[in-house]
Amino acid sequence: MALSLGFLMDPLESVRVDHDTTFSLMLEAQRRGHDVYYFEQGWLRFNGRCSEARMRRVKVRREVGHHFDVLSEDVRPLSKLDVLFLRKDPPVDADYLHATQLVELCPDRKPLFINNPSGIRDANEKLFTLNFPDLMPETRVTRELSVVLEFAAKNAQGTILKPIDGFGGKGILFLAPGDRNARSMVELLTQGGKEPILAQAYVPESRLGDKRIILVDGDPVGAVLRVPSDADHRGNMAAGGTPMKAEITARDLHICQRLKPALQEKGLTLVGIDVLGDYLTEVNVTSPTGLVEASHLDGVSCEARVLEVAERMHGAR
């Protein structure tokens, strides 16, 4: 049965058709005969009774420079959608959080959300992992300079510093033992002690790559190894990392099994976890990427698995 699938996302005009996960999901939805609607965060509003948005029904194709046609455009209540993919890229700022609250205001009939708005609000991509400290590298979260420096002094291999609300590898710094820039680095990231940061023991295996594992309803469906360049410590593709084929190991499966109940409880259906060596470092829930690369490298269709689960969940309702 054809469904109405909505995508709350960044401007469709700007997507990279050979890389963008959201665009690939739209293509798969269209291939399966569903109606594809797209709208931006700024087009969302409340009409006095329910949430609605100016939406475009589109036809998409993997053709650079001519990758979509607008078939129709009108204002529709969100309750008219069967499934709504929340795929707005970070940052998770106040405007983003307000949008996750607005989309829930559907008193007649809520769409199936992928991912659940309340789950997105609860699961900060850096802090959610702290619920599983035994799976992570040794980690501290603080805004205090002395705490970071004391922790870094214990890490003979070095320390990674991350802004809590960072994304795409932005602002991630490697603090080498004895680095005379340490105080300045911490002061900059914490904005002079005003913002907490995450400090994590460096995992040497990260030079071999940062593994992104795609989870659908808690189960791994594909993976991609993001290998940093010789000139950078970050493997994120947005930071210049190179995607390579990755094996899902027994340790990876253990991590996925540990996470699955919590992800299902929060309605986090499409998730990308990051693993360095044997350690979980992040759980990405806002608009996880890597599906296109994992599908290509593994010879599978992660997008089809996502749509299959969406169809099954919708049918079960």
C-alpha atoms as one frame of an Amber mdcrd trajectory, in Angstrom:
protein
   0.000   0.000   0.000   1.348   3.421  -0.923   2.141   5.579   2.105   2.658
   9.321   2.518   6.243   9.784   3.697   7.448  13.155   4.905  11.043  14.327
   5.325  11.835  17.286   7.573  15.280  18.166   6.279  17.690  20.830   5.119
  17.046  22.423   1.706  16.668  19.719  -0.935  18.453  21.946  -3.430  21.728
  21.598  -1.503  21.958  17.825  -0.992  24.838  15.778  -2.395  23.013  13.178
  -4.441  25.899  10.673  -4.296  26.346  10.889  -0.515  23.282  12.223   1.285
  21.510   9.617   3.437  18.181  11.451   3.462  18.153  11.696  -0.320  18.890
   7.986  -0.584  15.966   7.216   1.738  13.723   9.367  -0.459  14.842   7.460
  -3.548  14.085   4.131  -1.880  10.683   5.347  -0.679   9.848   6.443  -4.220
  11.075   3.131  -5.647   8.657   1.339  -3.338   5.725   3.379  -4.646   5.270
   5.775  -1.739   4.446   9.487  -2.018   7.437  11.585  -0.955   6.931  14.961
   0.733   9.665  17.302   1.898   9.642  20.400   4.085  12.160  22.525   5.935
  12.179  23.422   9.593  11.189  27.011   8.853   8.050  25.819   7.044   6.684
  24.156  10.179   3.960  25.943  12.155   0.994  25.536  14.532  -2.430  26.602
  13.241  -4.289  26.887  16.551  -5.258  23.227  16.696  -2.460  21.131  15.223
   0.910  21.335  13.538   1.130  21.792   9.793   3.775  22.667   7.236   4.143
  23.933   3.726   5.118  20.730   1.955   6.337  19.828  -1.484   5.508  16.488
  -3.041   8.581  15.645  -5.056  10.001  13.217  -7.551  13.703  12.565  -6.995
  16.487  11.167  -9.133  20.233  10.696  -8.684  21.165  13.318 -11.276  23.467
  16.129 -10.191  21.954  19.537 -10.831  18.530  18.159 -11.714  17.821  15.818
  -8.816  14.188  16.632  -8.053  10.934  17.921  -9.510   8.172  19.549  -7.458
   4.922  17.772  -8.309   2.753  19.857  -5.981   3.058  22.279  -3.091   0.512
  23.056  -0.398  -0.001  23.390   3.345  -0.813  20.074   5.005  -1.326  19.003
   8.627   1.334  16.567   9.785  -1.452  14.114  10.632  -1.844  13.517   6.878
   1.586  11.875   6.818   1.920   8.167   7.546   5.636   8.394   8.380   7.746
  11.450   9.164  11.535  11.220   8.973  13.142  13.885  11.167  16.337  14.456
   9.203  17.311  18.049   9.951  21.083  18.199  10.316  22.643  19.504  13.555
  23.292  21.735  15.383  20.699  20.689  17.952  19.932  24.240  19.003  16.826
  25.842  20.533  15.146  26.125  17.111  15.718  22.417  16.480  14.367  21.425
  19.912  11.286  23.610  19.392  10.676  21.803  16.094  10.762  18.412  17.851
   8.036  19.703  20.153   5.923  21.190  17.369   5.813  18.019  15.282   4.214
  16.132  18.174   1.149  18.413  18.206  -1.093  16.126  16.149  -4.152  15.439
  18.341  -6.073  13.525  15.664  -3.324  11.210  14.440   0.426  11.324  14.825
   2.626  10.036  12.019   5.133   7.321  12.761   8.282   9.276  13.647  11.758
   8.178  12.593  13.211   9.103  14.987  10.869   9.764  17.902  11.090  13.483
  18.813  11.248  12.847  22.558  13.959  10.239  21.997  15.999  12.756  20.003
  15.655  15.279  22.819  16.731  12.714  25.419  19.662  11.217  23.543  22.397
  13.806  23.160  24.869  12.207  20.764  27.825  12.659  23.101  26.110  12.250
  26.485  23.814   9.289  25.731  26.867   7.019  25.562  27.595   7.816  29.225
  24.799   5.389  30.125  27.197   2.633  29.002  30.527   3.566  30.649  31.893
   0.023  30.406  31.647   0.216  26.590  33.473   3.553  26.308  37.009   4.845
  26.638  37.659   6.504  30.009  35.660   9.749  29.839  35.042  12.954  31.780
  32.475  15.711  31.235  33.315  19.018  32.861  33.863  22.723  32.324  36.650
  22.921  34.945  40.164  23.424  33.618  41.821  21.643  36.534  39.689  18.517
  36.094  40.534  18.242  32.390  44.246  18.792  32.961  44.360  16.248  35.790
  42.538  13.696  33.613  44.790  14.389  30.604  47.887  13.896  32.735  46.813
  10.260  33.315  46.468   9.476  29.600  49.890   8.489  28.295  48.543   8.082
  24.725  46.832  11.485  24.689  43.346  12.895  25.218  40.523  13.815  22.855
  38.522  16.950  23.648  35.053  17.409  22.166  32.345  20.087  22.367  29.174
  18.375  23.613  26.990  19.754  20.835  29.577  19.428  18.075  28.940  17.521
  14.849  30.794  16.475  11.721  34.083  16.394  13.608  34.013  20.152  14.239
  35.938  21.330  17.269  37.434  17.930  18.139  41.001  18.375  19.364  43.823
  15.953  20.164  45.719  16.890  23.297  49.166  15.276  23.329  50.869  14.542
  26.656  52.858  17.567  27.803  51.326  19.884  25.166  51.969  23.476  26.290
  48.766  24.529  24.499  46.649  22.426  26.883  45.328  25.288  29.022  44.481
  27.405  25.980  42.741  24.495  24.237  40.530  23.814  27.237  39.819  27.515
  27.761  38.768  27.869  24.118  36.496  24.815  24.072  34.873  25.622  27.425
  34.587  29.313  26.489  36.499  30.252  29.588  34.774  27.709  31.820  31.219
  28.524  30.703  30.498  25.380  28.650  31.139  21.750  29.640  33.132  19.588
  27.259  33.819  15.894  26.881  37.362  14.659  27.516  38.149  11.100  26.458
  41.237   8.903  26.622  42.742   8.630  23.150  42.244   5.259  21.431  45.330
   4.536  19.271  43.269   2.286  16.948  41.527   5.450  15.746  44.405   5.906
  13.283  43.051   2.806  11.521  39.625   4.393  11.222  36.414   5.384  12.969
  33.747   2.733  12.345  30.194   3.961  11.708  27.663   1.149  12.222  24.109
   1.696  10.991  21.423   0.331  13.317  17.799  -0.110  12.230  15.436  -0.908
  15.098  18.519  -1.770  17.147  20.048  -4.241  14.676  23.213  -3.591  12.615
  22.525  -3.472   8.865  25.811  -2.093   7.536  29.059  -0.392   8.450  31.700
   1.886   6.999  35.224   2.599   8.232  36.089   6.294   8.039  39.875   6.539
   7.815  41.512   9.857   8.748  44.028  11.492   6.464  47.689  11.631   7.429
  47.235  15.302   8.286  44.225  14.923  10.628  43.144  12.842  13.619  39.439
  12.903  12.664  37.838  10.201  10.532  34.543  12.012   9.894  33.815  12.195
   6.169  32.863  15.842   6.663  36.412  16.366   7.948  38.093  14.599   5.023
  37.980  10.964   6.173  38.014   8.249   3.490  35.224   5.615   3.565  36.416
   1.998   3.455  34.806  -1.404   3.898  34.362  -2.420   7.544  33.784  -5.734
   9.274  31.179  -5.958  12.039  33.036  -7.849  14.778  31.803  -9.884  17.746
  32.596  -6.871  19.956  30.541  -4.618  17.693  27.592  -7.024  17.936  27.904
  -7.016  21.715  27.766  -3.209  21.742  24.694  -3.238  19.469  22.916  -5.781
  21.663  23.578  -3.700  24.767  22.196  -0.565  23.108  19.149  -2.146  21.440
  16.679  -2.122  24.387  17.404   1.536  25.208  17.120   2.597  21.555  13.819
   0.764  21.090  12.424   2.181  24.331  13.134   5.716  23.116  11.846   5.124
  19.591  15.275   5.636  18.015  14.767   3.530  14.909  17.582   4.813  12.669
  20.859   5.286  14.512  24.537   5.504  13.616  26.975   4.455  16.321  30.692
   5.230  16.232  33.208   2.635  17.378  36.977   3.091  17.784  38.746  -0.224
  18.239  36.664  -1.954  20.913  35.081   1.218  22.264  31.765   2.981  21.692
  32.281   6.738  21.339  29.004   8.205  20.009  25.366   7.346  19.350  24.083
   9.546  16.492  20.298   9.968  16.408  19.510  13.298  14.709  20.380  12.573
  11.076  22.975   9.783  11.049  24.929   9.458   7.818  26.902   6.663   6.188
  24.056   4.626   4.676  25.119   5.300   1.087  28.741   4.318   1.715  27.842
   1.254   3.815  25.376   0.046   1.170  27.929   0.465  -1.607  30.836  -1.151
   0.250  28.811  -4.068   1.675  26.748  -4.720  -1.443  23.501  -4.329   0.505
  20.711  -1.763   0.711  20.595  -0.190   4.151  17.915   2.145   2.811  15.664
  -0.806   1.962  16.026  -2.114   5.514  14.987   1.272   6.894  11.905   1.408
   4.659  10.999  -2.203   5.427  11.012  -1.440   9.145   9.030   1.781   8.604
   6.396  -0.127   6.633   6.232  -2.860   9.252   5.912  -0.405  12.129   3.234
   1.567  10.302   1.312  -1.623   9.565   1.497  -2.687  13.210  -0.213   0.530
  14.273
